[in-house]
Amino acid sequence: MVMQLKAEPKAQAVIIEKSPLLDLIIIGGGPAGLTAALYAVRSRLKVLLIEKMILGGAASTTFSIENYPGFPEGISGLELAERLQDQVRRLGLDILWGNAISVKKNKQTFMTQVDGNILSSKAVIIATGTEAAKLGIPGEEEFRGRGVSYCATCDGPFYKEKSVMVIGGGNAAIEEALFLTRFAAKIAIVHRRKELRADKILAERAMSNPKIYFFWHSVAEEIKGKEKIEEVTVKDLASEKKLKVPVDGVFIYIGSKPNSEPVKGLVKMDQKGFILTDDNMKTSVNGIFAAGDIRAKTLRQIVTAAADGAVAAESVKNYLEEVSK
Ligand code: NAP
């Protein structure tokens, strides 16, 4: 029996005395997984959600979400995540804290390995999202946690009146650069093209902010320092000129890579490892569904993740009815 985990005690192990055959295992507790859980529990499916870190996913580290419908003033990622958690906990969702290592198919059943335990279910929804891509330049790994960060919401307050650099030109880079203006004195954005990928409204805000300045057509080549970061070598791609830019911190936002390891070799993926699905979130394997940022799709947003989760849960319900005939 899977014990229901009560509220916060993340470190507390869930006791699995004897794993029953569940209807559904959802891997990942971001907006996609939690929304799938919401629908699945309301459909009275026997469902277990597995999460290795924190509920809310990447969205929970976003300072302010301004494009989720129904929140005209915006809402913090943390608050949205807490509200979602509250909603599923009220419904009595079972949550298992652990790392889902692999999913294997055994006839009509799926065996999910979570750390040392094997759990079985009739269907699985993969909602494992993505993780920050790394630049792979000298100094990035060495100064990780000592000046190199992938989370401005977490580390921004350490840079009061300091100079920081943000690398990337997408929504994440620009949103987080704007967040950093609350603390830092100067924010350099290094972007490899002349045009930002971020939404126009964010780009306009960044370009009119006096604390933010840009290195266009440029890439960061090396992060240097002794105890802490002292400078970043920035190369102008047009002139090939290199500049040493003195900064105290570097925030890297150059996109993300999919956490699709647990189903690698099992379901079809695109070249980058994002899972291919149809409109009903079905993967290439009957009984396995995918939802949220892990899917190969064009718009990765909280609202699309939530929508995917709802569709995936509905598809699972239909699938279970189908196989039980
Ligand atoms: P993204 O949209 O893929 O943008 C990545 C940025 O990094 C791009 O500007 C890209 O340059 C640059 N880049 C990629 N590889 C690089 C490299 N090796 N060296 C230097 N620069 C590199 O990624 P994201 O901003 O992390 O966002 C991920 C997804 O989440 C997106 O779908 C995004 O819309 C979504 N998101 C949405 C919001 C929001 O709506 N408020 C907030 C955060 C994230 P190029 O432009 O030249 O390709």
mmCIF file of C-alpha atoms and ligand atoms in Angstrom:
data_model
loop_
_atom_site.group_PDB
_atom_site.id
_atom_site.type_symbol
_atom_site.label_atom_id
_atom_site.label_comp_id
_atom_site.label_asym_id
_atom_site.label_seq_id
_atom_site.Cartn_x
_atom_site.Cartn_y
_atom_site.Cartn_z
ATOM 1 C CA MET A 1 0.000 0.000 0.000
ATOM 2 C CA VAL A 2 1.296 3.427 -0.816
ATOM 3 C CA MET A 3 1.070 5.658 2.210
ATOM 4 C CA GLN A 4 -0.267 9.075 1.543
ATOM 5 C CA LEU A 5 2.381 11.652 2.189
ATOM 6 C CA LYS A 6 1.057 14.394 4.385
ATOM 7 C CA ALA A 7 1.997 17.943 3.476
ATOM 8 C CA GLU A 8 5.600 19.143 3.779
ATOM 9 C CA PRO A 9 7.856 16.384 5.115
ATOM 10 C CA LYS A 10 9.799 16.045 1.892
ATOM 11 C CA ALA A 11 12.608 14.059 3.433
ATOM 12 C CA GLN A 12 10.318 11.496 5.013
ATOM 13 C CA ALA A 13 10.367 8.235 3.114
ATOM 14 C CA VAL A 14 7.083 6.896 1.875
ATOM 15 C CA ILE A 15 6.575 3.333 3.016
ATOM 16 C CA ILE A 16 5.715 0.980 0.239
ATOM 17 C CA GLU A 17 4.762 -2.262 1.909
ATOM 18 C CA LYS A 18 3.350 -3.927 -1.131
ATOM 19 C CA SER A 19 2.910 -2.039 -4.338
ATOM 20 C CA PRO A 20 -0.611 -2.429 -5.708
ATOM 21 C CA LEU A 21 -1.386 -2.105 -9.386
ATOM 22 C CA LEU A 22 -2.201 1.560 -9.797
ATOM 23 C CA ASP A 23 -4.287 2.984 -12.606
ATOM 24 C CA LEU A 24 -1.847 5.779 -13.235
ATOM 25 C CA ILE A 25 1.603 6.957 -12.277
ATOM 26 C CA ILE A 26 2.414 10.587 -13.039
ATOM 27 C CA ILE A 27 6.112 11.391 -13.099
ATOM 28 C CA GLY A 28 6.764 15.060 -12.347
ATOM 29 C CA GLY A 29 4.998 17.550 -10.094
ATOM 30 C CA GLY A 30 5.107 20.725 -12.187
ATOM 31 C CA PRO A 31 2.000 22.410 -13.603
ATOM 32 C CA ALA A 32 1.531 19.601 -16.165
ATOM 33 C CA GLY A 33 1.820 16.746 -13.670
ATOM 34 C CA LEU A 34 -0.250 18.459 -10.987
ATOM 35 C CA THR A 35 -3.014 19.347 -13.428
ATOM 36 C CA ALA A 36 -3.026 15.777 -14.761
ATOM 37 C CA ALA A 37 -3.301 14.613 -11.138
ATOM 38 C CA LEU A 38 -6.147 17.013 -10.469
ATOM 39 C CA TYR A 39 -8.169 15.586 -13.348
ATOM 40 C CA ALA A 40 -7.186 11.979 -12.656
ATOM 41 C CA VAL A 41 -8.137 12.130 -8.963
ATOM 42 C CA ARG A 42 -11.436 13.772 -9.833
ATOM 43 C CA SER A 43 -12.045 10.863 -12.237
ATOM 44 C CA ARG A 44 -11.467 8.556 -9.255
ATOM 45 C CA LEU A 45 -8.441 6.888 -10.798
ATOM 46 C CA LYS A 46 -5.953 5.207 -8.475
ATOM 47 C CA VAL A 47 -3.130 7.633 -9.066
ATOM 48 C CA LEU A 48 0.309 8.279 -7.610
ATOM 49 C CA LEU A 49 2.437 11.314 -8.436
ATOM 50 C CA ILE A 50 6.210 11.038 -8.191
ATOM 51 C CA GLU A 51 8.341 14.121 -7.621
ATOM 52 C CA LYS A 52 12.039 14.281 -6.838
ATOM 53 C CA MET A 53 12.471 17.926 -5.820
ATOM 54 C CA ILE A 54 9.683 20.408 -5.262
ATOM 55 C CA LEU A 55 6.098 20.571 -6.379
ATOM 56 C CA GLY A 56 5.469 23.351 -8.866
ATOM 57 C CA GLY A 57 8.386 22.609 -11.168
ATOM 58 C CA ALA A 58 10.424 25.310 -12.851
ATOM 59 C CA ALA A 59 7.469 27.690 -12.613
ATOM 60 C CA SER A 60 7.858 27.829 -8.841
ATOM 61 C CA THR A 61 11.185 29.661 -9.185
ATOM 62 C CA THR A 62 9.712 32.366 -11.422
ATOM 63 C CA PHE A 63 9.395 35.637 -9.560
ATOM 64 C CA SER A 64 6.285 36.895 -11.304
ATOM 65 C CA ILE A 65 4.014 35.186 -13.811
ATOM 66 C CA GLU A 66 2.134 37.733 -15.842
ATOM 67 C CA ASN A 67 0.702 35.619 -18.614
ATOM 68 C CA TYR A 68 -1.307 33.033 -16.717
ATOM 69 C CA PRO A 69 -4.994 33.830 -17.312
ATOM 70 C CA GLY A 70 -7.016 35.123 -14.401
ATOM 71 C CA PHE A 71 -4.225 36.952 -12.561
ATOM 72 C CA PRO A 72 -4.303 40.522 -13.884
ATOM 73 C CA GLU A 73 -1.727 41.680 -11.326
ATOM 74 C CA GLY A 74 0.484 38.653 -12.014
ATOM 75 C CA ILE A 75 1.217 35.941 -9.475
ATOM 76 C CA SER A 76 4.507 34.674 -8.081
ATOM 77 C CA GLY A 77 5.581 31.256 -9.287
ATOM 78 C CA LEU A 78 5.798 30.098 -5.694
ATOM 79 C CA GLU A 79 2.260 31.169 -4.906
ATOM 80 C CA LEU A 80 0.835 29.555 -8.037
ATOM 81 C CA ALA A 81 2.706 26.348 -7.168
ATOM 82 C CA GLU A 82 1.397 26.450 -3.591
ATOM 83 C CA ARG A 83 -2.170 26.951 -4.781
ATOM 84 C CA LEU A 84 -1.853 24.001 -7.163
ATOM 85 C CA GLN A 85 -0.430 21.814 -4.394
ATOM 86 C CA ASP A 86 -3.201 22.842 -2.067
ATOM 87 C CA GLN A 87 -5.774 21.977 -4.716
ATOM 88 C CA VAL A 88 -4.446 18.442 -5.278
ATOM 89 C CA ARG A 89 -3.820 17.767 -1.585
ATOM 90 C CA ARG A 90 -7.393 18.684 -0.749
ATOM 91 C CA LEU A 91 -8.427 15.951 -3.176
ATOM 92 C CA GLY A 92 -6.163 13.482 -1.382
ATOM 93 C CA LEU A 93 -3.556 12.905 -4.066
ATOM 94 C CA ASP A 94 -0.856 10.387 -3.132
ATOM 95 C CA ILE A 95 2.630 11.790 -3.652
ATOM 96 C CA LEU A 96 5.842 9.830 -3.553
ATOM 97 C CA TRP A 97 9.087 11.769 -3.183
ATOM 98 C CA GLY A 98 11.765 10.076 -5.187
ATOM 99 C CA ASN A 99 13.693 9.870 -8.397
ATOM 100 C CA ALA A 100 11.940 7.992 -11.186
ATOM 101 C CA ILE A 101 14.817 6.236 -12.880
ATOM 102 C CA SER A 102 13.122 4.174 -15.557
ATOM 103 C CA VAL A 103 9.812 3.035 -16.973
ATOM 104 C CA LYS A 104 9.547 -0.407 -18.522
ATOM 105 C CA LYS A 105 6.658 -2.112 -20.240
ATOM 106 C CA ASN A 106 5.627 -5.587 -19.202
ATOM 107 C CA LYS A 107 2.666 -6.709 -21.325
ATOM 108 C CA GLN A 108 -0.139 -4.286 -20.396
ATOM 109 C CA THR A 109 1.582 -3.054 -17.248
ATOM 110 C CA PHE A 110 4.239 -0.431 -16.718
ATOM 111 C CA MET A 111 6.966 -0.886 -14.140
ATOM 112 C CA THR A 112 8.375 2.402 -12.860
ATOM 113 C CA GLN A 113 11.556 2.256 -10.850
ATOM 114 C CA VAL A 114 11.657 4.973 -8.190
ATOM 115 C CA ASP A 115 15.006 4.873 -6.416
ATOM 116 C CA GLY A 116 15.037 1.278 -5.045
ATOM 117 C CA ASN A 117 11.327 0.581 -5.477
ATOM 118 C CA ILE A 118 9.403 -0.785 -8.431
ATOM 119 C CA LEU A 119 5.857 0.471 -8.831
ATOM 120 C CA SER A 120 3.357 -0.906 -11.292
ATOM 121 C CA SER A 121 0.577 0.892 -13.099
ATOM 122 C CA LYS A 122 -1.731 0.492 -16.050
ATOM 123 C CA ALA A 123 -0.751 3.880 -17.502
ATOM 124 C CA VAL A 124 1.974 6.494 -17.075
ATOM 125 C CA ILE A 125 2.082 10.226 -17.718
ATOM 126 C CA ILE A 126 5.555 11.658 -18.189
ATOM 127 C CA ALA A 127 5.594 15.268 -17.028
ATOM 128 C CA THR A 128 9.249 15.608 -16.117
ATOM 129 C CA GLY A 129 9.836 18.980 -17.794
ATOM 130 C CA THR A 130 13.233 20.332 -18.601
ATOM 131 C CA GLU A 131 16.374 21.487 -16.878
ATOM 132 C CA ALA A 132 18.649 24.427 -17.596
ATOM 133 C CA ALA A 133 21.020 23.968 -20.509
ATOM 134 C CA LYS A 134 24.688 24.554 -19.766
ATOM 135 C CA LEU A 135 26.943 26.807 -21.833
ATOM 136 C CA GLY A 136 29.934 24.523 -21.504
ATOM 137 C CA ILE A 137 32.475 27.345 -21.289
ATOM 138 C CA PRO A 138 35.539 27.408 -19.008
ATOM 139 C CA GLY A 139 34.646 28.600 -15.514
ATOM 140 C CA GLU A 140 30.949 27.680 -15.721
ATOM 141 C CA GLU A 141 31.238 24.481 -13.706
ATOM 142 C CA GLU A 142 34.040 25.782 -11.483
ATOM 143 C CA PHE A 143 32.013 28.795 -10.315
ATOM 144 C CA ARG A 144 28.638 27.059 -10.215
ATOM 145 C CA GLY A 145 27.056 28.021 -6.894
ATOM 146 C CA ARG A 146 29.861 30.554 -6.353
ATOM 147 C CA GLY A 147 28.688 33.170 -8.825
ATOM 148 C CA VAL A 148 27.318 31.110 -11.694
ATOM 149 C CA SER A 149 23.589 30.581 -11.280
ATOM 150 C CA TYR A 150 20.648 29.265 -13.261
ATOM 151 C CA CYS A 151 18.067 30.812 -10.916
ATOM 152 C CA ALA A 152 17.862 34.575 -10.463
ATOM 153 C CA THR A 153 14.862 34.232 -8.158
ATOM 154 C CA CYS A 154 16.975 32.091 -5.819
ATOM 155 C CA ASP A 155 20.290 33.957 -6.002
ATOM 156 C CA GLY A 156 19.426 37.495 -7.163
ATOM 157 C CA PRO A 157 19.244 38.986 -3.637
ATOM 158 C CA PHE A 158 22.968 38.220 -3.143
ATOM 159 C CA TYR A 159 23.836 40.855 -5.746
ATOM 160 C CA LYS A 160 22.681 44.068 -4.104
ATOM 161 C CA GLU A 161 24.361 47.012 -5.877
ATOM 162 C CA LYS A 162 26.623 44.585 -7.773
ATOM 163 C CA SER A 163 27.240 44.008 -11.477
ATOM 164 C CA VAL A 164 25.814 40.867 -13.010
ATOM 165 C CA MET A 165 25.628 39.306 -16.439
ATOM 166 C CA VAL A 166 22.702 37.445 -17.948
ATOM 167 C CA ILE A 167 23.438 35.181 -20.889
ATOM 168 C CA GLY A 168 20.624 34.444 -23.358
ATOM 169 C CA GLY A 169 17.866 36.316 -25.151
ATOM 170 C CA GLY A 170 14.726 34.241 -24.516
ATOM 171 C CA ASN A 171 11.814 34.856 -22.156
ATOM 172 C CA ALA A 172 13.649 33.375 -19.205
ATOM 173 C CA ALA A 173 16.780 35.512 -19.689
ATOM 174 C CA ILE A 174 14.867 38.752 -20.088
ATOM 175 C CA GLU A 175 12.354 38.099 -17.317
ATOM 176 C CA GLU A 176 15.126 37.214 -14.905
ATOM 177 C CA ALA A 177 17.274 40.194 -15.984
ATOM 178 C CA LEU A 178 14.304 42.429 -15.174
ATOM 179 C CA PHE A 179 13.955 40.721 -11.804
ATOM 180 C CA LEU A 180 17.656 41.315 -11.104
ATOM 181 C CA THR A 181 17.183 45.079 -11.543
ATOM 182 C CA ARG A 182 15.620 44.996 -8.066
ATOM 183 C CA PHE A 183 19.015 44.229 -6.591
ATOM 184 C CA ALA A 184 21.938 44.696 -8.941
ATOM 185 C CA ALA A 185 23.310 48.071 -9.986
ATOM 186 C CA LYS A 186 24.084 46.977 -13.539
ATOM 187 C CA ILE A 187 22.937 44.041 -15.655
ATOM 188 C CA ALA A 188 24.734 43.139 -18.868
ATOM 189 C CA ILE A 189 22.759 40.916 -21.234
ATOM 190 C CA VAL A 190 24.872 38.913 -23.657
ATOM 191 C CA HIS A 191 22.941 37.666 -26.650
ATOM 192 C CA ARG A 192 24.289 35.940 -29.730
ATOM 193 C CA ARG A 193 21.967 37.740 -32.171
ATOM 194 C CA LYS A 194 20.783 41.311 -32.693
ATOM 195 C CA GLU A 195 17.183 40.493 -31.881
ATOM 196 C CA LEU A 196 15.795 39.057 -28.683
ATOM 197 C CA ARG A 197 13.774 35.854 -28.799
ATOM 198 C CA ALA A 198 11.740 37.007 -25.780
ATOM 199 C CA ASP A 199 8.179 38.330 -26.089
ATOM 200 C CA LYS A 200 8.088 41.928 -27.328
ATOM 201 C CA ILE A 201 6.570 43.259 -24.107
ATOM 202 C CA LEU A 202 9.506 41.889 -22.108
ATOM 203 C CA ALA A 203 12.072 43.019 -24.691
ATOM 204 C CA GLU A 204 10.686 46.578 -24.622
ATOM 205 C CA ARG A 205 10.811 46.649 -20.826
ATOM 206 C CA ALA A 206 14.409 45.451 -20.763
ATOM 207 C CA MET A 207 15.553 47.852 -23.450
ATOM 208 C CA SER A 208 14.074 50.832 -21.663
ATOM 209 C CA ASN A 209 15.506 49.892 -18.268
ATOM 210 C CA PRO A 210 18.475 52.132 -17.401
ATOM 211 C CA LYS A 211 20.188 49.373 -15.389
ATOM 212 C CA ILE A 212 20.271 46.980 -18.333
ATOM 213 C CA TYR A 213 22.749 47.152 -21.192
ATOM 214 C CA PHE A 214 23.337 44.725 -24.050
ATOM 215 C CA PHE A 215 26.170 42.980 -25.788
ATOM 216 C CA TRP A 216 24.519 42.097 -29.101
ATOM 217 C CA HIS A 217 25.924 39.513 -31.501
ATOM 218 C CA SER A 218 28.120 38.344 -28.677
ATOM 219 C CA VAL A 219 28.959 35.222 -26.751
ATOM 220 C CA ALA A 220 30.525 34.619 -23.372
ATOM 221 C CA GLU A 221 33.734 32.650 -23.805
ATOM 222 C CA GLU A 222 35.181 32.302 -20.343
ATOM 223 C CA ILE A 223 34.293 33.042 -16.726
ATOM 224 C CA LYS A 224 37.325 33.981 -14.671
ATOM 225 C CA GLY A 225 38.132 34.749 -11.068
ATOM 226 C CA LYS A 226 39.911 33.514 -7.989
ATOM 227 C CA GLU A 227 37.744 32.923 -4.919
ATOM 228 C CA LYS A 228 34.789 34.374 -6.779
ATOM 229 C CA ILE A 229 33.952 35.581 -10.266
ATOM 230 C CA GLU A 230 35.852 38.651 -11.385
ATOM 231 C CA GLU A 231 35.270 38.913 -15.130
ATOM 232 C CA VAL A 232 33.749 37.313 -18.192
ATOM 233 C CA THR A 233 35.394 37.301 -21.599
ATOM 234 C CA VAL A 234 32.816 38.352 -24.152
ATOM 235 C CA LYS A 235 33.453 37.962 -27.877
ATOM 236 C CA ASP A 236 31.737 40.119 -30.480
ATOM 237 C CA LEU A 237 30.831 37.654 -33.241
ATOM 238 C CA ALA A 238 30.948 40.293 -35.989
ATOM 239 C CA SER A 239 34.286 41.922 -35.204
ATOM 240 C CA GLU A 240 35.791 38.925 -33.338
ATOM 241 C CA LYS A 241 36.956 41.429 -30.719
ATOM 242 C CA LYS A 242 37.144 40.176 -27.149
ATOM 243 C CA LEU A 243 36.251 42.230 -24.112
ATOM 244 C CA LYS A 244 36.863 41.497 -20.456
ATOM 245 C CA VAL A 245 33.695 42.499 -18.612
ATOM 246 C CA PRO A 246 34.014 42.808 -14.809
ATOM 247 C CA VAL A 247 31.015 41.192 -13.062
ATOM 248 C CA ASP A 248 30.176 39.635 -9.696
ATOM 249 C CA GLY A 249 27.681 37.065 -10.907
ATOM 250 C CA VAL A 250 26.615 35.282 -14.085
ATOM 251 C CA PHE A 251 23.079 34.037 -14.727
ATOM 252 C CA ILE A 252 22.771 31.575 -17.590
ATOM 253 C CA TYR A 253 19.463 31.256 -19.428
ATOM 254 C CA ILE A 254 20.164 29.673 -22.790
ATOM 255 C CA GLY A 255 17.190 27.343 -22.952
ATOM 256 C CA SER A 256 16.567 23.950 -21.549
ATOM 257 C CA LYS A 257 17.062 20.257 -22.134
ATOM 258 C CA PRO A 258 14.387 17.616 -21.629
ATOM 259 C CA ASN A 259 14.376 15.296 -18.613
ATOM 260 C CA SER A 260 13.393 12.342 -20.763
ATOM 261 C CA GLU A 261 15.951 9.866 -19.426
ATOM 262 C CA PRO A 262 13.391 7.563 -17.690
ATOM 263 C CA VAL A 263 11.729 6.712 -21.028
ATOM 264 C CA LYS A 264 14.766 6.880 -23.297
ATOM 265 C CA GLY A 265 14.606 4.047 -25.820
ATOM 266 C CA LEU A 266 10.980 3.348 -24.938
ATOM 267 C CA VAL A 267 8.993 6.192 -26.520
ATOM 268 C CA LYS A 268 9.756 8.144 -29.675
ATOM 269 C CA MET A 269 11.502 11.485 -29.214
ATOM 270 C CA ASP A 270 12.763 14.257 -31.458
ATOM 271 C CA GLN A 271 16.478 14.819 -32.015
ATOM 272 C CA LYS A 272 16.780 16.905 -28.864
ATOM 273 C CA GLY A 273 15.064 14.293 -26.679
ATOM 274 C CA PHE A 274 11.627 15.933 -26.397
ATOM 275 C CA ILE A 275 8.838 13.337 -26.424
ATOM 276 C CA LEU A 276 6.654 13.090 -29.517
ATOM 277 C CA THR A 277 2.919 12.910 -28.849
ATOM 278 C CA ASP A 278 -0.313 13.298 -30.735
ATOM 279 C CA ASP A 279 -2.944 15.908 -29.827
ATOM 280 C CA ASN A 280 -4.234 13.607 -27.069
ATOM 281 C CA MET A 281 -0.771 13.447 -25.420
ATOM 282 C CA LYS A 282 -0.335 9.817 -26.511
ATOM 283 C CA THR A 283 3.258 8.787 -27.072
ATOM 284 C CA SER A 284 4.413 6.066 -29.465
ATOM 285 C CA VAL A 285 3.739 3.493 -26.709
ATOM 286 C CA ASN A 286 0.127 2.668 -25.855
ATOM 287 C CA GLY A 287 -0.483 3.549 -22.219
ATOM 288 C CA ILE A 288 2.331 6.098 -21.921
ATOM 289 C CA PHE A 289 1.372 9.745 -22.211
ATOM 290 C CA ALA A 290 3.457 12.920 -21.984
ATOM 291 C CA ALA A 291 2.483 16.417 -20.890
ATOM 292 C CA GLY A 292 4.095 19.822 -20.478
ATOM 293 C CA ASP A 293 7.561 21.045 -21.401
ATOM 294 C CA ILE A 294 8.874 17.517 -21.961
ATOM 295 C CA ARG A 295 6.770 17.291 -25.140
ATOM 296 C CA ALA A 296 8.038 18.295 -28.562
ATOM 297 C CA LYS A 297 5.906 21.408 -29.059
ATOM 298 C CA THR A 298 6.107 25.068 -29.951
ATOM 299 C CA LEU A 299 4.808 26.935 -26.907
ATOM 300 C CA ARG A 300 6.240 26.031 -23.497
ATOM 301 C CA GLN A 301 4.168 27.951 -20.980
ATOM 302 C CA ILE A 302 2.436 27.194 -17.697
ATOM 303 C CA VAL A 303 -0.921 27.517 -19.384
ATOM 304 C CA THR A 304 0.004 25.007 -22.112
ATOM 305 C CA ALA A 305 1.542 22.646 -19.546
ATOM 306 C CA ALA A 306 -1.673 22.719 -17.521
ATOM 307 C CA ALA A 307 -3.733 22.146 -20.667
ATOM 308 C CA ASP A 308 -1.521 19.190 -21.639
ATOM 309 C CA GLY A 309 -1.967 17.720 -18.171
ATOM 310 C CA ALA A 310 -5.746 17.902 -18.393
ATOM 311 C CA VAL A 311 -5.798 16.333 -21.860
ATOM 312 C CA ALA A 312 -3.357 13.601 -20.807
ATOM 313 C CA ALA A 313 -5.490 12.637 -17.789
ATOM 314 C CA GLU A 314 -8.607 12.499 -19.955
ATOM 315 C CA SER A 315 -6.747 10.328 -22.476
ATOM 316 C CA VAL A 316 -5.641 8.000 -19.678
ATOM 317 C CA LYS A 317 -9.238 7.660 -18.544
ATOM 318 C CA ASN A 318 -10.320 6.754 -22.100
ATOM 319 C CA TYR A 319 -7.365 4.388 -22.482
ATOM 320 C CA LEU A 320 -8.193 2.539 -19.244
ATOM 321 C CA GLU A 321 -11.824 2.150 -20.306
ATOM 322 C CA GLU A 322 -10.650 0.820 -23.650
ATOM 323 C CA VAL A 323 -8.225 -1.772 -22.221
ATOM 324 C CA SER A 324 -10.662 -2.949 -19.576
ATOM 325 C CA LYS A 325 -13.295 -3.896 -22.186
HETATM 326 P P1 NAP B 1 14.535 29.798 -25.192
HETATM 327 O O1 NAP B 1 13.260 30.488 -25.473
HETATM 328 O O2 NAP B 1 14.895 28.584 -25.976
HETATM 329 O O3 NAP B 1 15.702 30.874 -25.378
HETATM 330 C C1 NAP B 1 17.034 30.510 -25.237
HETATM 331 C C2 NAP B 1 17.908 31.726 -25.547
HETATM 332 O O4 NAP B 1 19.267 31.375 -25.333
HETATM 333 C C3 NAP B 1 17.757 32.198 -26.978
HETATM 334 O O5 NAP B 1 17.801 33.594 -27.032
HETATM 335 C C4 NAP B 1 18.975 31.569 -27.649
HETATM 336 O O6 NAP B 1 19.490 32.362 -28.698
HETATM 337 C C5 NAP B 1 19.995 31.581 -26.531
HETATM 338 N N1 NAP B 1 20.945 30.481 -26.649
HETATM 339 C C6 NAP B 1 20.698 29.169 -26.856
HETATM 340 N N2 NAP B 1 21.827 28.455 -26.885
HETATM 341 C C7 NAP B 1 22.824 29.343 -26.696
HETATM 342 C C8 NAP B 1 24.236 29.227 -26.634
HETATM 343 N N3 NAP B 1 24.852 28.041 -26.744
HETATM 344 N N4 NAP B 1 24.963 30.345 -26.453
HETATM 345 C C9 NAP B 1 24.345 31.533 -26.311
HETATM 346 N N5 NAP B 1 23.028 31.727 -26.365
HETATM 347 C C10 NAP B 1 22.267 30.635 -26.553
HETATM 348 O O7 NAP B 1 14.697 29.358 -23.661
HETATM 349 P P2 NAP B 1 14.108 29.994 -22.303
HETATM 350 O O8 NAP B 1 14.143 31.464 -22.320
HETATM 351 O O9 NAP B 1 14.785 29.263 -21.207
HETATM 352 O O10 NAP B 1 12.610 29.523 -22.322
HETATM 353 C C11 NAP B 1 12.301 28.131 -22.406
HETATM 354 C C12 NAP B 1 10.817 27.994 -22.693
HETATM 355 O O11 NAP B 1 10.074 28.453 -21.563
HETATM 356 C C13 NAP B 1 10.388 28.852 -23.869
HETATM 357 O O12 NAP B 1 9.393 28.164 -24.565
HETATM 358 C C14 NAP B 1 9.863 30.095 -23.219
HETATM 359 O O13 NAP B 1 8.903 30.796 -23.988
HETATM 360 C C15 NAP B 1 9.258 29.548 -21.938
HETATM 361 N N6 NAP B 1 9.258 30.583 -20.907
HETATM 362 C C16 NAP B 1 8.249 31.455 -20.924
HETATM 363 C C17 NAP B 1 8.221 32.489 -20.020
HETATM 364 C C18 NAP B 1 7.097 33.461 -20.102
HETATM 365 O O14 NAP B 1 6.264 33.355 -20.971
HETATM 366 N N7 NAP B 1 7.014 34.451 -19.252
HETATM 367 C C19 NAP B 1 9.247 32.629 -19.087
HETATM 368 C C20 NAP B 1 10.285 31.716 -19.092
HETATM 369 C C21 NAP B 1 10.305 30.704 -20.032
HETATM 370 P P3 NAP B 1 18.695 32.489 -30.104
HETATM 371 O O15 NAP B 1 17.550 33.405 -29.819
HETATM 372 O O16 NAP B 1 19.722 33.028 -31.010
HETATM 373 O O17 NAP B 1 18.276 31.093 -30.455
#
